Every structure is written in C-alpha cells, then in structure tokens.
Coordinates of C-alpha atoms in Angstrom, one line a residue:
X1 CA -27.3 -76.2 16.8
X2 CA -27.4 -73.5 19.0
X3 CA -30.4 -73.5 21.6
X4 CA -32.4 -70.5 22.9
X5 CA -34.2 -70.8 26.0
X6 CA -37.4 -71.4 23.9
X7 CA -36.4 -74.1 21.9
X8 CA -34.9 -75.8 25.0
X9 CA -38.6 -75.5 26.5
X10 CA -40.0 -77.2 23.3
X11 CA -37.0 -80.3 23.2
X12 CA -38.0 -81.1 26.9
X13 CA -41.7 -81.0 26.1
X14 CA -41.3 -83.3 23.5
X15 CA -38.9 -85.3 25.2
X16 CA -41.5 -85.6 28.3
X17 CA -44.2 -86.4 26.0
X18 CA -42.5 -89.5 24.2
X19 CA -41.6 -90.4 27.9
X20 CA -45.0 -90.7 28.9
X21 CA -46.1 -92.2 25.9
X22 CA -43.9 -95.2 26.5
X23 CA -45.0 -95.7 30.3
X24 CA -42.9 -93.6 32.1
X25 CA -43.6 -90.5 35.0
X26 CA -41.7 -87.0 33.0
X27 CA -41.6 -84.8 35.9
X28 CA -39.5 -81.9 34.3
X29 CA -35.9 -82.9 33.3
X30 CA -36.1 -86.3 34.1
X31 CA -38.5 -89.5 33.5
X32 CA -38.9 -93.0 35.6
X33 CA -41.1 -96.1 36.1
X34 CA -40.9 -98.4 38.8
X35 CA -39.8 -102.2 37.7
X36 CA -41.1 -105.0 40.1
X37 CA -38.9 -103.7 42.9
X38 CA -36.4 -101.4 40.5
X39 CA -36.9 -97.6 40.1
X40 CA -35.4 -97.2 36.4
X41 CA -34.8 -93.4 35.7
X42 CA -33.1 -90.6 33.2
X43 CA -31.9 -87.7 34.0
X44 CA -31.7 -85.2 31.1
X45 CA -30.6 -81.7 30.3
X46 CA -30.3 -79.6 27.1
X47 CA -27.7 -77.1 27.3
X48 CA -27.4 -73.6 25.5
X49 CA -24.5 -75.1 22.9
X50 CA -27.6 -77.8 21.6
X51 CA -26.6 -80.7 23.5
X52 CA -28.8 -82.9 25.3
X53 CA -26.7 -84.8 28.3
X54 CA -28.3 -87.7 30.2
X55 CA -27.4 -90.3 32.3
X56 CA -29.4 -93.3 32.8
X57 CA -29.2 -95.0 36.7
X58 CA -31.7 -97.4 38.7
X59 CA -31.5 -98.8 42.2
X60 CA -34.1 -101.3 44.2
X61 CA -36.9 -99.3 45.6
X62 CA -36.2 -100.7 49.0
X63 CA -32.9 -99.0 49.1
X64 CA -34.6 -95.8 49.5
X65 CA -36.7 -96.9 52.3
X66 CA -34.1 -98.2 54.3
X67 CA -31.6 -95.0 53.8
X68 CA -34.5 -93.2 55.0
X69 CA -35.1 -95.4 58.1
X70 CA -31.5 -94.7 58.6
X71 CA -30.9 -91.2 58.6
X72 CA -34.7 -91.0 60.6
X73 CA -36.2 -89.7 58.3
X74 CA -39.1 -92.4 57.5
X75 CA -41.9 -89.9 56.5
X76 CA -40.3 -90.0 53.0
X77 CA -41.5 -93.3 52.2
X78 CA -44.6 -92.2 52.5
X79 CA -43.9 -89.3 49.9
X80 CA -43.8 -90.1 45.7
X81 CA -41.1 -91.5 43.9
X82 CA -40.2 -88.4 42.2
X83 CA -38.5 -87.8 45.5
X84 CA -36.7 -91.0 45.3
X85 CA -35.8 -90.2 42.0
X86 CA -34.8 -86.1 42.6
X87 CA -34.3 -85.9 46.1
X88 CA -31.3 -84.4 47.9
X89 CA -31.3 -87.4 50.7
X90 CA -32.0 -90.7 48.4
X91 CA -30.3 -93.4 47.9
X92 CA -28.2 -92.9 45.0
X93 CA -28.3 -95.4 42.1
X94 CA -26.4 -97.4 39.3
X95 CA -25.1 -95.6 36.8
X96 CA -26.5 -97.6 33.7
X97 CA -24.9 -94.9 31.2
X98 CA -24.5 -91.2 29.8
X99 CA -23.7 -89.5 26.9
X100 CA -24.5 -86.3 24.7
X101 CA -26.6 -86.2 21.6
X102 CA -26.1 -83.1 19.5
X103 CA -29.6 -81.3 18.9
X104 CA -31.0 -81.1 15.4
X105 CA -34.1 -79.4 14.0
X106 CA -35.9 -83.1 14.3
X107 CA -37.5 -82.8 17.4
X108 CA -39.7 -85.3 17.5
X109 CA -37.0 -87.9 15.7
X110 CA -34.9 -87.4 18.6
X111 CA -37.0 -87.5 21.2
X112 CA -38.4 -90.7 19.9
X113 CA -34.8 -92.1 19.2
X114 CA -33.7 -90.8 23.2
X115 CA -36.7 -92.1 24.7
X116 CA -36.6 -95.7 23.3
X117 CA -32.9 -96.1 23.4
X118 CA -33.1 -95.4 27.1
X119 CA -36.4 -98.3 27.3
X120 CA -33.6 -100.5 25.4
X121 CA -30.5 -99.7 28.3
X122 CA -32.7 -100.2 31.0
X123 CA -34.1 -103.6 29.5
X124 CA -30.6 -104.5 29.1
X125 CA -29.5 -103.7 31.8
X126 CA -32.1 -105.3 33.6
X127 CA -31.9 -108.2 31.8
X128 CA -28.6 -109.0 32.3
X129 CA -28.3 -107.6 35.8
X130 CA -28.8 -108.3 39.5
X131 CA -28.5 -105.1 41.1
X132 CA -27.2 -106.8 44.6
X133 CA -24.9 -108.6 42.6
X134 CA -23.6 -105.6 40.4
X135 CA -23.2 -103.2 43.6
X136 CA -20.5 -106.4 45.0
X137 CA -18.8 -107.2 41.5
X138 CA -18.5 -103.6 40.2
X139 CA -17.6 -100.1 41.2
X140 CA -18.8 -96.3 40.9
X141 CA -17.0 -93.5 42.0
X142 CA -20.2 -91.8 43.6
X143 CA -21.3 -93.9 46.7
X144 CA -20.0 -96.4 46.2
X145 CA -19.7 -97.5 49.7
X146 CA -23.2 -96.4 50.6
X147 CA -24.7 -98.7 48.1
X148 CA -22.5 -101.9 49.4
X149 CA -23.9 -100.9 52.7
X150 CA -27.6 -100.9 51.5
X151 CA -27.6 -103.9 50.1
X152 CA -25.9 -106.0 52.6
X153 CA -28.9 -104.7 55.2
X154 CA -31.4 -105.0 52.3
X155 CA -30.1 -109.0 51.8
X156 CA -29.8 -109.2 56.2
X157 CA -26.5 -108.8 55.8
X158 CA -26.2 -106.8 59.4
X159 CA -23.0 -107.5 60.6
X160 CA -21.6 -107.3 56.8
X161 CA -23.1 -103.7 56.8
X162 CA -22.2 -102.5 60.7
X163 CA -18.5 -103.7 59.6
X164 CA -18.0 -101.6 56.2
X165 CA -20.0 -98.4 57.8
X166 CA -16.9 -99.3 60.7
X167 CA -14.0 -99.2 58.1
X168 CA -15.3 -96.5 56.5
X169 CA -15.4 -94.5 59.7
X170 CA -11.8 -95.6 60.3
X171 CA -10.6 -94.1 57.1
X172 CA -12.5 -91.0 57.9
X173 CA -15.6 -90.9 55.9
X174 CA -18.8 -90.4 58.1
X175 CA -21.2 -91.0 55.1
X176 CA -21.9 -87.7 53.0
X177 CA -25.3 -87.6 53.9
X178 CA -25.5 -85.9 58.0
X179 CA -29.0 -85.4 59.8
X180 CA -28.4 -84.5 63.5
X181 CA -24.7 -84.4 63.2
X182 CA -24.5 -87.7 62.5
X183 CA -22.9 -89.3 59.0
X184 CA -24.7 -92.4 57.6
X185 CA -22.1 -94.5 58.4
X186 CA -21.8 -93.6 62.2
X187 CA -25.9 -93.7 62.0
X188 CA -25.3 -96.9 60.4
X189 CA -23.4 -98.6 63.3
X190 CA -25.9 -96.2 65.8
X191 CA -28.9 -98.7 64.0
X192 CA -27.5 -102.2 63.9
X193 CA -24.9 -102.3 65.9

C-alpha cells in the first residue's frame, strides 16, 4: 500500500493514540514508559512504500544519568525523558527487536495489533531479563562497549569500568560520543581513574 504524506500523518496519529491509551508518552515517532528503574521505548517510522519499521530497545534509567555525569553534561538529568529516549548524547539501549509491518487500509487494527505486541516484547523481555546481566552475556553491534562500561560503574564496578574504557583506548576507540575533545572512554578514565 503505497503511503502519501497524508495517510502517513493519520497511521502515526493512530499509532500515538493506541500508545497512550495503553500507558505510554507518544511524542511524535516514537512512545515510552518508565518501568521501576527501566525506560522501555519504540521507535517507529512509516515510509512512502507503506511500511511501518520499528525497533523496540530499553536501558536502566540510571544509565543516562551517569553518561551524562560523564561527558559533564549533568543539567540533562534534570530535563524529560523524551530526551533520554530521542536525544543525540544518551545512553543508548538494548535492542529488544525490529521488524516491518506492511500497511493496510485497517488503521486502527494495526495500530492496536503494533501497540500491544510491543506491551507483550517489553513484558517479555522484562520478564525474562536482567538488563546488567544481558549487557555481560550478550552482544550489540552499536555500543556495545559503552553499555558494559555503564553498567559496571552503575553496579560500583570502578576499576572494571576504568580498565575496559583503558582497552578500548588501546585499540583506538575514544568513545563516539566527544564533549571538550574528549571521547567517553578517555573521560571515563579522566572520572574514576
């Protein structure tokens, strides 16, 4: 089904409307609720070819805070979790899944059907999940490294954290993320160290 910029408009409405109806914050694009200490979130697109794409991740809300604290830049936690959720300098998070679902004329059936099978990931997930645990005994391609780092300093695991940001820097990765020339990982070491 081939989507004009219209019916796009109409798909997220409906999609962000379902979202809300089941708990969630819809800023535009995306929806999330916070979890006891767990920021559970979707990002979502419908592109021109009538596909919606999504990927469902979460990560502990105190992974944020201490990234920020790290690349000095505290004043974020201050600031709403759509930030944590859409910012450029975040924590990133699990990948819980992502897929395409091919657009039909049913609207509201698929926004429903969207909406609650991402509920029933998350709760799966969640369910069956530490997300300490999962960072240590799985990997991501994106950030991997960053996330290991996070949560050994969110479970006082300095010295675990000042030696992976060290080997990192050793194979030549500063950290993506720079603020004041420095990479996290050298800001990293800079903190604990």
């Amino acid at each position: 089904m081939k989507m004009d910029k219209q019916l796009r408009k109409e798909y997220i409405k409906k999609i962000q409307e379902k979202a809300k109806k089941s708990g969630y914050k819809a800023p535009l694009h995306m929806f999330y609720k916070v979890q006891d200490d767990n920021l559970l979130y979707a990002y979502f697109a419908i592109i021109p070819a009538g596909d919606l794409v999504y990927r469902l991740e979460t990560k502990k809300m105190s992974f944020d805070n201490i990234f920020w604290t790290i690349m000095d830049m505290e004043d974020n936690i201050r600031r709403g979790n759509t930030l944590r959720v859409n910012g450029a300098f975040t924590a990133s998070g699990i990948l819980i899944s992502g897929d395409n679902i091919n657009l039909t004329d049913d609207m509201e059936g698929i926004a429903d059907a969207f909406v609650d099978n991402a509920t029933s990931e998350f709760a799966n997930f969640m369910e069956n999940n530490d997300i300490i645990d999962y960072i240590f005994y799985h990997d991501q391609i994106y950030d991997w490294e960053i996330l290991k780092c996070l949560a050994y300093i969110d479970t006082d695991e300095i010295a675990k954290a000042v030696d992976l940001a060290r080997k990192q820097i050793e194979k030549g990765d500063r950290g993506r993320f720079v603020n004041a020339n420095k990479g996290f990982f050298e800001r990293v070491i800079l903190k604990y160290a």
